[in-house]
């Protein structure tokens, strides 16, 4: 047996700390051990990711900690996720406890968060405990949505997860938080070894820790956390430039994590004016009729009626008159946008089935919210131009309607719903001949848009859910809400990148130029839907 003193000396010699507690308000002098692309900025911010190349990023407390099977621990940190794009971010990052023996260089970036790779995800030998702050929904890890907090034990398939948010102390009501909002937020993670209980709380920075935690789960970590383990943060970059910052961090073994003084935390770099584009404007959350109606005084039936059908009409719209629908007609056509008429909801709005009064034409009405009036005239002009496209493989856009904060696009109704429903839903399975016909149909529609029409129309959101099937099971490209028009031979302008995560061509994200080539490459709808961002793309 070694004398106790010698043992202690040995432990110090190999840099293991026992009974540790630390607090960093900014990291200039923390001496964190960084790997991959992680860095500490001159301002003292820990910056995990800062590129678009599928690189790993790890940052650990400099010395490994001595956990015991019976150790409780407590940690808190302030972070911010800052994407260059308004409506897209990459997968998030995680706080982790990993054994010193673990070689994190074989982990993968993007949705693997720098924690695991495709072959060791879920392997009990990993002995990794993590709390993920995830901003992309990855079906292969059974993620609940694209904005959640998860408790991960050896796996990206979380043991417990909750939508990002917190319970208000005063009212008990749940309040959503958007992890990728670019706003700093604070996380608290506690493990009580005696009760084998993990609790996780989240709140906007500078708010007190909510009394009711976001997540509580019982997991015995005594067989998970190794005796000697590193604590820190992990992430990985992906094709969207998205920076994961940690502003401050404290930790305690067998004690409560020291509180962080927000006044002492380094400031996030000022984020310049958000790039504005007209298409962005429609990507904002929907304003529901209910909310509009709720604002109206009860009992004022006439006023209510007027508001119910109220539209936004401006002088410049006269020239688009024939393409403009009256809101009342759309309201009546869809039975008041009733839930049972809802065909689907996507990131950009909800689609309702309807029958136009008079002509009895079956239509699909897409309601998208838009706040800004900026660029609205050009946008409507484009909508109307796109309405002039005529091709058997395109879903005909019939017209539009405008309300305060809301835009409605009217399309012909496609009876066989969208391709994704048949590929992964409960629709009837498609045979290869049908699939080939659908693919050829979409290709032919694209050729028309790109080459044969008077202008070049770039769709920018080609994916299975935007391929509709008509009565004869022909594939028709639909949903032109993000489409752009260019003159033939013109150089596409750099724009705000829009589209759907998982379907964006890497060069589109880098150059910001939507071209006919990137438009087609985004159409990876043959791979089985939500194709995760994967190394395949940049490597091939
Ligand atoms: C991100 O990386 C680039 C290139 O290495 C560098 O110029 C830039 O300063 C970094 N950004 C931050 C916020 O550190
Ligand atoms: C995955 O990570 C493990 C370590 O946990 C490593 O042994 C293995 O080689 C990695 N696999 C791949 C395909 O990189
Ligand atoms: C993770 O969840 C996915 C989807 O449910 C499942 O297919 C996969 O087997 C799970 N993996 C692990 C390691 O639990
Ligand atoms: C919170 O987010 C969920 C999912 O996005 C949404 O259904 C819900 O209405 C939101 N709640 C509030 C109060 O914003």
Coordinates of C-alpha atoms and ligand atoms in Angstrom, one line a residue:
X1 CA 0.0 0.0 0.0
X2 CA 1.3 3.5 -0.9
X3 CA 1.3 6.0 1.9
X4 CA -1.6 8.4 1.6
X5 CA 0.7 11.4 1.0
X6 CA 2.6 9.7 -1.8
X7 CA -0.7 8.8 -3.5
X8 CA -1.8 12.4 -3.3
X9 CA 1.5 13.5 -4.8
X10 CA 1.1 11.0 -7.6
X11 CA -2.3 12.2 -8.3
X12 CA -1.1 15.8 -8.5
X13 CA 1.8 14.6 -10.7
X14 CA -0.6 13.2 -13.3
X15 CA -2.7 16.2 -13.0
X16 CA -5.8 14.7 -11.6
X17 CA -7.9 16.9 -9.3
X18 CA -10.0 15.7 -6.5
X19 CA -13.0 17.5 -4.9
X20 CA -12.8 20.2 -7.5
X21 CA -14.7 23.3 -8.0
X22 CA -14.0 25.9 -10.6
X23 CA -15.7 28.9 -12.2
X24 CA -14.8 30.7 -15.4
X25 CA -16.4 34.0 -16.3
X26 CA -14.8 34.2 -19.7
X27 CA -11.9 31.9 -20.6
X28 CA -8.9 34.1 -21.3
X29 CA -6.9 32.5 -18.4
X30 CA -8.7 29.2 -18.1
X31 CA -6.0 27.3 -20.0
X32 CA -8.7 25.0 -21.4
X33 CA -7.4 22.1 -23.4
X34 CA -8.8 22.7 -26.8
X35 CA -8.9 20.5 -29.8
X36 CA -10.2 20.6 -33.4
X37 CA -11.4 24.0 -34.3
X38 CA -12.3 25.1 -30.8
X39 CA -10.7 28.4 -29.8
X40 CA -10.8 31.1 -27.1
X41 CA -11.4 34.5 -28.8
X42 CA -9.4 37.6 -27.8
X43 CA -12.5 38.7 -25.8
X44 CA -12.4 35.5 -23.8
X45 CA -15.3 33.7 -25.3
X46 CA -15.0 30.0 -25.9
X47 CA -15.8 29.5 -29.6
X48 CA -16.4 25.9 -30.4
X49 CA -17.2 26.0 -34.1
X50 CA -16.3 28.6 -36.7
X51 CA -16.2 27.0 -40.1
X52 CA -18.3 24.9 -42.5
X53 CA -16.0 22.0 -43.0
X54 CA -17.3 19.2 -40.8
X55 CA -14.6 19.7 -38.2
X56 CA -14.6 18.6 -34.6
X57 CA -14.5 21.0 -31.7
X58 CA -13.7 20.0 -28.1
X59 CA -12.8 22.1 -25.0
X60 CA -12.1 20.6 -21.7
X61 CA -11.2 21.7 -18.2
X62 CA -7.4 21.4 -18.3
X63 CA -7.0 18.6 -15.9
X64 CA -9.1 15.4 -15.8
X65 CA -11.3 15.1 -12.7
X66 CA -11.4 12.3 -10.2
X67 CA -14.9 11.0 -10.1
X68 CA -15.8 8.3 -7.7
X69 CA -18.7 5.9 -8.1
X70 CA -20.5 8.0 -5.5
X71 CA -19.7 11.4 -6.8
X72 CA -22.4 13.9 -7.3
X73 CA -21.7 16.9 -9.6
X74 CA -23.2 20.2 -10.6
X75 CA -22.4 22.5 -13.4
X76 CA -23.8 25.6 -15.0
X77 CA -22.8 27.5 -18.2
X78 CA -24.0 30.3 -20.4
X79 CA -24.0 29.8 -24.1
X80 CA -25.2 31.3 -27.4
X81 CA -25.7 29.7 -30.8
X82 CA -25.1 32.2 -33.5
X83 CA -25.9 31.1 -37.1
X84 CA -25.0 33.3 -40.0
X85 CA -28.4 32.5 -41.5
X86 CA -31.7 33.5 -40.0
X87 CA -33.6 30.4 -40.3
X88 CA -31.0 27.6 -40.4
X89 CA -28.4 26.4 -38.0
X90 CA -26.3 23.3 -37.7
X91 CA -26.7 20.6 -35.0
X92 CA -25.9 22.1 -31.6
X93 CA -23.3 21.2 -29.0
X94 CA -23.1 19.3 -25.8
X95 CA -21.7 19.5 -22.3
X96 CA -19.9 16.2 -21.7
X97 CA -18.1 14.0 -19.2
X98 CA -15.8 11.6 -21.1
X99 CA -13.2 9.1 -19.8
X100 CA -9.6 10.1 -20.3
X101 CA -9.1 7.0 -22.3
X102 CA -11.5 8.1 -24.9
X103 CA -10.1 9.1 -28.3
X104 CA -12.5 11.7 -29.5
X105 CA -10.7 12.1 -32.8
X106 CA -12.7 9.2 -34.2
X107 CA -16.0 11.0 -33.4
X108 CA -17.9 12.7 -36.2
X109 CA -19.0 16.3 -36.7
X110 CA -22.4 17.7 -37.7
X111 CA -25.2 15.8 -36.1
X112 CA -22.8 13.6 -34.1
X113 CA -21.8 16.7 -32.1
X114 CA -18.2 15.5 -31.9
X115 CA -19.4 12.9 -29.4
X116 CA -19.7 9.6 -31.2
X117 CA -19.5 8.1 -34.7
X118 CA -21.9 6.1 -36.7
X119 CA -20.5 2.8 -35.4
X120 CA -20.1 3.5 -31.7
X121 CA -23.3 5.5 -31.1
X122 CA -25.2 3.6 -28.3
X123 CA -22.2 1.5 -27.3
X124 CA -22.1 1.1 -23.5
X125 CA -18.3 1.0 -23.6
X126 CA -18.3 4.8 -24.5
X127 CA -18.9 5.8 -20.9
X128 CA -19.9 9.2 -22.0
X129 CA -22.5 11.3 -20.3
X130 CA -23.7 14.4 -22.2
X131 CA -26.4 17.0 -22.2
X132 CA -27.1 18.0 -25.8
X133 CA -28.5 21.4 -26.9
X134 CA -29.7 20.3 -30.3
X135 CA -31.0 22.6 -33.1
X136 CA -31.5 20.0 -35.9
X137 CA -34.0 17.2 -35.8
X138 CA -32.2 13.9 -36.7
X139 CA -34.7 11.1 -37.1
X140 CA -31.9 8.6 -36.9
X141 CA -31.4 9.5 -33.3
X142 CA -35.2 9.7 -32.7
X143 CA -34.9 13.5 -32.0
X144 CA -38.2 15.0 -30.9
X145 CA -37.8 18.3 -32.9
X146 CA -35.2 20.8 -34.0
X147 CA -34.9 22.7 -30.7
X148 CA -34.4 20.4 -27.8
X149 CA -32.4 19.6 -24.7
X150 CA -31.5 16.0 -24.3
X151 CA -29.7 13.8 -21.7
X152 CA -27.4 11.4 -23.5
X153 CA -25.9 8.4 -22.0
X154 CA -23.4 6.7 -24.4
X155 CA -25.7 7.6 -27.3
X156 CA -27.2 10.5 -29.3
X157 CA -30.5 8.8 -28.9
X158 CA -31.4 10.7 -25.7
X159 CA -32.5 9.0 -22.6
X160 CA -34.7 11.9 -21.8
X161 CA -35.4 15.1 -23.8
X162 CA -37.5 18.2 -23.7
X163 CA -38.4 21.0 -26.0
X164 CA -36.1 23.9 -25.2
X165 CA -37.8 26.3 -22.7
X166 CA -38.5 26.8 -19.0
X167 CA -41.3 26.9 -16.5
X168 CA -42.1 30.4 -15.3
X169 CA -41.7 30.6 -11.6
X170 CA -44.7 32.9 -11.1
X171 CA -47.3 31.2 -13.3
X172 CA -45.9 27.7 -13.8
X173 CA -46.5 28.2 -17.6
X174 CA -44.0 26.7 -20.0
X175 CA -42.1 29.3 -22.1
X176 CA -40.4 28.3 -25.3
X177 CA -36.8 29.3 -25.9
X178 CA -35.2 29.1 -29.3
X179 CA -31.7 27.7 -28.8
X180 CA -30.5 29.2 -32.1
X181 CA -31.9 32.6 -31.3
X182 CA -28.4 34.1 -30.9
X183 CA -29.4 35.1 -27.4
X184 CA -27.3 33.9 -24.5
X185 CA -29.0 31.3 -22.3
X186 CA -27.9 29.5 -19.1
X187 CA -28.0 25.8 -18.5
X188 CA -27.8 24.0 -15.1
X189 CA -27.0 20.3 -14.9
X190 CA -27.0 18.4 -11.6
X191 CA -26.4 14.8 -10.8
X192 CA -27.4 13.6 -7.3
X193 CA -25.6 10.4 -6.8
X194 CA -27.6 9.3 -3.8
X195 CA -30.9 9.6 -5.6
X196 CA -29.3 8.7 -9.0
X197 CA -31.2 11.7 -10.3
X198 CA -30.2 14.1 -13.2
X199 CA -31.9 17.5 -13.5
X200 CA -31.4 20.0 -16.3
X201 CA -32.7 23.5 -16.3
X202 CA -32.5 26.2 -19.0
X203 CA -33.3 29.9 -18.8
X204 CA -32.5 33.1 -20.7
X205 CA -29.2 34.6 -19.4
X206 CA -29.5 36.8 -16.4
X207 CA -32.8 35.1 -15.3
X208 CA -32.6 33.1 -12.1
X209 CA -32.6 29.4 -12.2
X210 CA -36.2 28.3 -12.7
X211 CA -37.5 26.4 -9.7
X212 CA -39.1 23.7 -11.8
X213 CA -36.4 22.0 -13.9
X214 CA -36.9 21.3 -17.6
X215 CA -35.9 17.7 -17.3
X216 CA -35.6 15.3 -14.4
X217 CA -34.6 11.7 -14.9
X218 CA -33.2 8.8 -12.9
X219 CA -30.2 7.2 -14.3
X220 CA -27.4 5.6 -12.3
X221 CA -24.2 7.2 -13.6
X222 CA -21.9 5.2 -11.3
X223 CA -21.3 2.7 -14.2
X224 CA -21.2 5.4 -16.8
X225 CA -18.8 8.1 -15.6
X226 CA -15.3 6.8 -15.4
X227 CA -13.1 7.3 -12.4
X228 CA -11.0 9.7 -14.2
X229 CA -12.8 11.8 -16.7
X230 CA -12.7 15.1 -18.6
X231 CA -15.5 17.6 -18.4
X232 CA -16.1 20.1 -21.1
X233 CA -17.9 20.8 -24.3
X234 CA -18.1 19.2 -27.7
X235 CA -19.5 20.2 -31.1
X236 CA -18.8 19.8 -34.7
X237 CA -19.1 22.1 -37.7
X238 CA -21.3 21.5 -40.6
X239 CA -22.2 23.2 -43.9
X240 CA -23.9 26.2 -42.3
X241 CA -21.6 28.7 -40.7
X242 CA -22.9 28.5 -37.1
X243 CA -20.9 29.6 -34.1
X244 CA -21.4 27.9 -30.7
X245 CA -20.1 30.1 -27.9
X246 CA -19.7 29.4 -24.2
X247 CA -19.5 32.7 -22.2
X248 CA -19.0 31.3 -18.7
X249 CA -18.9 27.9 -17.0
X250 CA -18.6 26.6 -13.4
X251 CA -18.5 23.1 -12.0
X252 CA -18.3 21.4 -8.7
X253 CA -17.8 17.8 -7.7
X254 CA -19.8 16.9 -4.6
X255 CA -21.1 20.5 -4.3
X256 CA -23.3 23.1 -6.0
X257 CA -21.7 24.8 -9.0
X258 CA -20.6 28.3 -8.1
X259 CA -23.0 31.0 -9.4
X260 CA -21.8 33.0 -12.5
X261 CA -21.7 36.7 -12.4
X262 CA -23.3 37.8 -15.7
X263 CA -21.8 41.2 -15.5
X264 CA -18.3 39.7 -15.7
X265 CA -19.0 37.5 -18.8
X266 CA -17.5 38.5 -22.1
X267 CA -19.8 40.1 -24.6
X268 CA -20.9 38.3 -27.7
X269 CA -19.6 40.0 -30.9
X270 CA -22.2 42.4 -32.2
X271 CA -24.2 40.7 -34.8
X272 CA -24.7 43.0 -37.7
X273 CA -28.0 43.9 -39.2
X274 CA -29.7 40.7 -40.2
X275 CA -29.6 40.0 -43.9
X276 CA -33.1 40.8 -45.1
X277 CA -34.7 39.2 -48.1
X278 CA -38.2 39.1 -49.2
X279 CA -38.3 35.3 -48.9
X280 CA -37.1 35.4 -45.4
X281 CA -40.0 37.5 -44.5
X282 CA -42.5 34.7 -45.1
X283 CA -40.5 32.3 -43.0
X284 CA -41.5 33.8 -39.8
X285 CA -44.0 32.1 -37.5
X286 CA -47.6 32.1 -38.5
X287 CA -50.1 34.4 -37.1
X288 CA -53.2 32.3 -36.6
X289 CA -56.7 33.5 -37.3
X290 CA -57.5 32.7 -33.7
X291 CA -54.9 35.2 -32.5
X292 CA -56.2 37.8 -34.9
X293 CA -59.7 37.2 -33.7
X294 CA -58.8 37.1 -30.1
X295 CA -57.5 40.6 -30.4
X296 CA -60.9 41.8 -31.5
X297 CA -63.4 42.8 -28.8
X298 CA -66.1 40.2 -28.1
X299 CA -69.6 41.1 -29.2
X300 CA -68.6 43.6 -31.9
X301 CA -69.8 41.3 -34.5
X302 CA -69.6 43.6 -37.4
X303 CA -66.2 44.8 -36.6
X304 CA -65.2 41.2 -36.1
X305 CA -66.6 40.3 -39.5
X306 CA -64.7 43.1 -41.1
X307 CA -61.5 42.1 -39.4
X308 CA -62.0 38.4 -40.2
X309 CA -62.0 39.2 -43.9
X310 CA -59.6 42.2 -43.7
X311 CA -56.9 42.3 -46.3
X312 CA -53.9 44.4 -47.1
X313 CA -54.2 46.0 -50.4
X314 CA -51.9 48.7 -51.8
X315 CA -52.0 50.8 -55.0
X316 CA -49.3 49.0 -56.7
X317 CA -51.3 45.8 -56.6
X318 CA -53.7 47.0 -59.2
X319 CA -51.6 45.6 -62.0
X320 CA -51.7 42.2 -60.3
X321 CA -55.5 42.4 -59.8
X322 CA -56.5 39.3 -61.8
X323 CA -54.2 37.2 -59.7
X324 CA -55.5 38.4 -56.4
X325 CA -58.0 36.4 -54.4
X326 CA -60.4 37.9 -51.9
X327 CA -59.7 36.6 -48.4
X328 CA -63.3 35.9 -47.8
X329 CA -63.4 33.6 -50.8
X330 CA -60.4 31.7 -49.4
X331 CA -61.9 31.7 -46.0
X332 CA -65.1 30.2 -47.3
X333 CA -63.3 27.8 -49.6
X334 CA -61.5 26.3 -46.7
X335 CA -64.4 26.3 -44.3
X336 CA -62.6 29.0 -42.3
X337 CA -59.2 27.3 -42.3
X338 CA -60.6 24.5 -40.2
X339 CA -58.2 21.9 -38.8
X340 CA -59.9 19.1 -40.8
X341 CA -59.0 20.9 -44.0
X342 CA -55.3 21.1 -43.0
X343 CA -53.2 19.2 -45.5
X344 CA -49.9 19.8 -43.8
X345 CA -47.8 22.1 -41.8
X346 CA -44.2 22.9 -42.6
X347 CA -41.5 25.3 -41.6
X348 CA -43.0 27.9 -43.9
X349 CA -46.6 27.7 -43.0
X350 CA -49.8 25.6 -43.2
X351 CA -51.6 24.3 -46.2
X352 CA -55.4 23.9 -46.4
X353 CA -57.6 22.1 -48.9
X354 CA -60.5 24.1 -50.3
X355 CA -63.0 24.5 -53.1
X356 CA -63.3 27.9 -54.6
X357 CA -66.9 29.3 -54.5
X358 CA -68.2 29.8 -58.0
X359 CA -65.9 27.8 -60.2
X360 CA -65.8 24.8 -57.7
X361 CA -62.0 24.5 -58.5
X362 CA -60.2 22.4 -55.9
X363 CA -57.3 24.3 -54.4
X364 CA -54.6 24.1 -51.8
X365 CA -54.2 27.4 -49.9
X366 CA -50.9 28.0 -48.2
X367 CA -50.8 30.5 -45.4
X368 CA -47.4 31.9 -44.6
X369 CA -46.7 34.7 -42.2
X370 CA -44.7 37.6 -43.4
X371 CA -43.9 40.7 -41.4
X372 CA -41.9 42.9 -43.5
X373 CA -43.4 45.0 -46.3
X374 CA -39.9 45.5 -47.7
X375 CA -39.6 43.9 -51.1
X376 CA -43.2 42.8 -51.1
X377 CA -44.0 44.4 -54.4
X378 CA -41.1 42.5 -56.1
X379 CA -42.1 39.4 -54.3
X380 CA -45.7 39.6 -55.5
X381 CA -44.5 40.4 -59.0
X382 CA -42.5 37.1 -58.9
X383 CA -45.4 35.2 -57.5
X384 CA -47.6 36.4 -60.4
X385 CA -44.9 35.7 -62.9
X386 CA -44.5 32.2 -61.5
X387 CA -48.2 31.9 -61.9
X388 CA -47.7 32.1 -65.6
X389 CA -45.6 29.0 -65.7
X390 CA -47.5 26.2 -67.4
X391 CA -46.2 22.7 -67.4
X392 CA -47.7 19.3 -66.7
X393 CA -45.1 18.6 -64.1
X394 CA -45.5 21.8 -62.1
X395 CA -48.3 22.5 -59.7
X396 CA -50.1 25.6 -61.1
X397 CA -50.0 28.6 -58.9
X398 CA -53.3 30.4 -59.3
X399 CA -52.8 33.5 -57.3
X400 CA -52.3 35.1 -53.9
X401 CA -53.9 37.2 -51.2
X402 CA -52.4 39.4 -48.6
X403 CA -53.4 40.2 -45.1
X404 CA -51.6 42.1 -42.3
X405 CA -48.7 39.9 -41.5
X406 CA -49.8 37.1 -43.7
X407 CA -49.5 35.9 -47.3
X408 CA -51.7 33.3 -48.9
X409 CA -50.7 31.4 -52.0
X410 CA -53.3 29.5 -53.9
X411 CA -52.4 26.4 -55.9
X412 CA -54.4 23.7 -57.7
X413 CA -55.1 20.8 -55.4
X414 CA -53.2 17.6 -56.0
X415 CA -55.3 14.6 -55.0
X416 CA -52.5 12.2 -54.3
X417 CA -50.7 14.3 -51.8
X418 CA -46.9 14.6 -51.7
X419 CA -44.2 12.2 -52.6
X420 CA -42.7 12.0 -49.1
X421 CA -46.0 10.6 -47.7
X422 CA -45.7 7.7 -50.2
X423 CA -42.0 7.2 -49.5
X424 CA -42.1 7.2 -45.7
X425 CA -45.6 7.6 -44.7
X426 CA -48.6 5.4 -44.9
X427 CA -49.5 6.1 -48.5
X428 CA -49.3 3.2 -50.8
X429 CA -45.8 2.0 -51.7
X430 CA -44.6 3.1 -55.1
X431 CA -43.1 0.6 -57.5
X432 CA -40.0 1.3 -59.4
X433 CA -41.8 2.2 -62.6
X434 CA -43.9 4.8 -60.8
X435 CA -40.8 6.2 -59.0
X436 CA -39.0 6.5 -62.3
X437 CA -41.9 8.3 -63.9
X438 CA -42.1 10.7 -61.0
X439 CA -38.4 11.5 -61.2
X440 CA -38.6 12.0 -64.9
X441 CA -41.6 14.2 -64.4
X442 CA -39.8 16.4 -61.9
X443 CA -36.7 16.6 -64.1
X444 CA -38.9 17.6 -67.0
X445 CA -40.6 20.3 -64.9
X446 CA -37.2 21.6 -63.8
X447 CA -35.9 21.7 -67.4
X448 CA -38.8 23.9 -68.3
X449 CA -38.2 26.2 -65.4
X450 CA -34.4 26.4 -66.0
X451 CA -34.1 26.3 -69.7
X452 CA -37.4 26.6 -71.6
X453 CA -39.4 29.3 -70.0
X454 CA -38.8 33.0 -70.7
X455 CA -37.0 33.5 -67.4
X456 CA -35.0 31.2 -65.3
X457 CA -36.9 30.1 -62.3
X458 CA -34.9 28.6 -59.4
X459 CA -37.1 26.7 -57.0
X460 CA -34.7 26.6 -54.1
X461 CA -36.6 24.0 -52.0
X462 CA -36.8 20.8 -53.9
X463 CA -37.5 17.9 -51.7
X464 CA -40.0 15.0 -51.6
X465 CA -42.6 17.0 -49.6
X466 CA -42.6 19.6 -52.4
X467 CA -43.2 17.0 -55.1
X468 CA -46.9 16.6 -55.4
X469 CA -48.7 13.8 -57.1
X470 CA -51.6 14.5 -59.4
X471 CA -54.6 12.2 -60.1
X472 CA -52.5 10.1 -62.5
X473 CA -49.6 9.9 -60.1
X474 CA -47.5 12.3 -62.2
X475 CA -44.8 14.1 -60.1
X476 CA -45.4 17.8 -60.1
X477 CA -43.1 20.3 -58.4
X478 CA -45.0 22.5 -56.1
X479 CA -44.6 25.2 -53.5
X480 CA -42.9 28.1 -55.2
X481 CA -42.8 30.2 -52.0
X482 CA -39.0 30.4 -52.1
X483 CA -38.5 30.5 -55.9
X484 CA -36.4 33.2 -57.5
X485 CA -36.5 34.5 -61.1
X486 CA -33.5 35.5 -63.2
X487 CA -33.0 36.5 -66.8
X488 CA -31.3 33.9 -68.9
X489 CA -27.6 34.5 -68.9
X490 CA -27.7 36.6 -65.8
X491 CA -25.4 35.9 -62.9
X492 CA -27.5 34.9 -59.9
X493 CA -27.2 37.4 -57.1
X494 CA -26.0 36.4 -53.7
X495 CA -29.0 36.1 -51.5
X496 CA -30.0 35.1 -48.1
X497 CA -29.8 31.3 -48.2
X498 CA -33.1 29.6 -47.7
X499 CA -34.3 26.1 -48.1
X500 CA -34.4 23.0 -45.9
X501 CA -31.7 21.7 -43.7
X502 CA -30.5 18.5 -45.2
X503 CA -31.3 19.4 -48.8
X504 CA -29.0 22.4 -49.3
X505 CA -26.2 22.0 -51.7
X506 CA -22.9 22.8 -49.9
X507 CA -21.8 25.3 -52.5
X508 CA -25.1 27.2 -52.1
X509 CA -24.4 27.7 -48.5
X510 CA -20.9 28.9 -49.2
X511 CA -21.6 31.2 -52.2
X512 CA -25.1 32.2 -51.3
X513 CA -25.9 31.9 -55.1
X514 CA -28.8 29.8 -56.0
X515 CA -28.1 28.4 -59.5
X516 CA -29.8 25.9 -61.6
X517 CA -27.1 23.4 -60.6
X518 CA -27.4 23.8 -56.9
X519 CA -31.1 23.7 -57.3
X520 CA -31.0 20.3 -58.8
X521 CA -28.4 19.0 -56.4
X522 CA -30.5 19.9 -53.5
X523 CA -33.0 17.4 -54.7
X524 CA -31.7 14.5 -52.8
X525 CA -35.2 13.2 -52.4
X526 CA -34.3 9.8 -53.6
X527 CA -32.2 9.0 -50.6
X528 CA -35.1 8.6 -48.2
X529 CA -36.2 11.9 -47.0
X530 CA -34.6 13.9 -44.3
X531 CA -31.1 13.0 -45.6
X532 CA -29.0 14.1 -42.7
X533 CA -26.2 16.4 -43.3
X534 CA -23.4 14.0 -43.7
X535 CA -19.9 13.7 -44.7
X536 CA -20.9 12.1 -47.9
X537 CA -21.7 15.4 -49.5
X538 CA -18.5 17.2 -49.0
X539 CA -16.4 14.2 -49.6
X540 CA -18.0 13.2 -52.9
Ligands
LIG1 C1 -13.4 32.5 -37.3 O1 -12.3 32.1 -38.1 C2 -11.9 33.0 -39.1 C3 -10.9 32.4 -40.0 O2 -10.0 31.5 -39.3 C4 -11.3 34.2 -38.3 O3 -10.8 35.2 -39.2 C5 -12.4 34.8 -37.5 O4 -11.8 35.8 -36.7 C6 -13.0 33.7 -36.6 N1 -14.1 34.3 -35.9 C7 -14.1 34.5 -34.6 C8 -15.3 35.1 -34.1 O5 -13.2 34.1 -33.9
LIG2 C1 -15.7 5.0 -34.0 O1 -15.2 5.3 -32.7 C2 -14.5 4.2 -32.1 C3 -14.1 4.7 -30.8 O2 -15.2 4.8 -29.9 C4 -13.4 3.8 -33.0 O3 -12.8 2.7 -32.4 C5 -13.9 3.4 -34.4 O4 -12.8 3.1 -35.2 C6 -14.7 4.6 -34.9 N1 -15.3 4.1 -36.2 C7 -15.2 4.8 -37.3 C8 -15.8 4.2 -38.5 O5 -14.5 5.9 -37.3
LIG3 C1 -31.7 5.5 -32.3 O1 -33.0 5.8 -32.8 C2 -33.2 5.3 -34.1 C3 -34.5 5.8 -34.6 O2 -35.6 5.4 -33.7 C4 -33.1 3.8 -34.1 O3 -33.2 3.3 -35.4 C5 -31.7 3.4 -33.6 O4 -31.5 2.0 -33.6 C6 -31.4 4.0 -32.3 N1 -30.0 3.8 -31.9 C7 -29.6 3.5 -30.7 C8 -28.2 3.3 -30.5 O5 -30.4 3.4 -29.8
LIG4 C1 -43.8 26.6 -28.3 O1 -43.3 25.8 -29.4 C2 -44.2 24.8 -29.9 C3 -43.5 24.0 -31.0 O2 -42.8 24.9 -31.8 C4 -45.5 25.4 -30.3 O3 -46.4 24.3 -30.7 C5 -46.1 26.2 -29.2 O4 -47.3 26.8 -29.6 C6 -45.1 27.2 -28.7 N1 -45.7 27.8 -27.5 C7 -45.6 29.1 -27.3 C8 -46.2 29.6 -26.0 O5 -45.1 29.9 -28.1

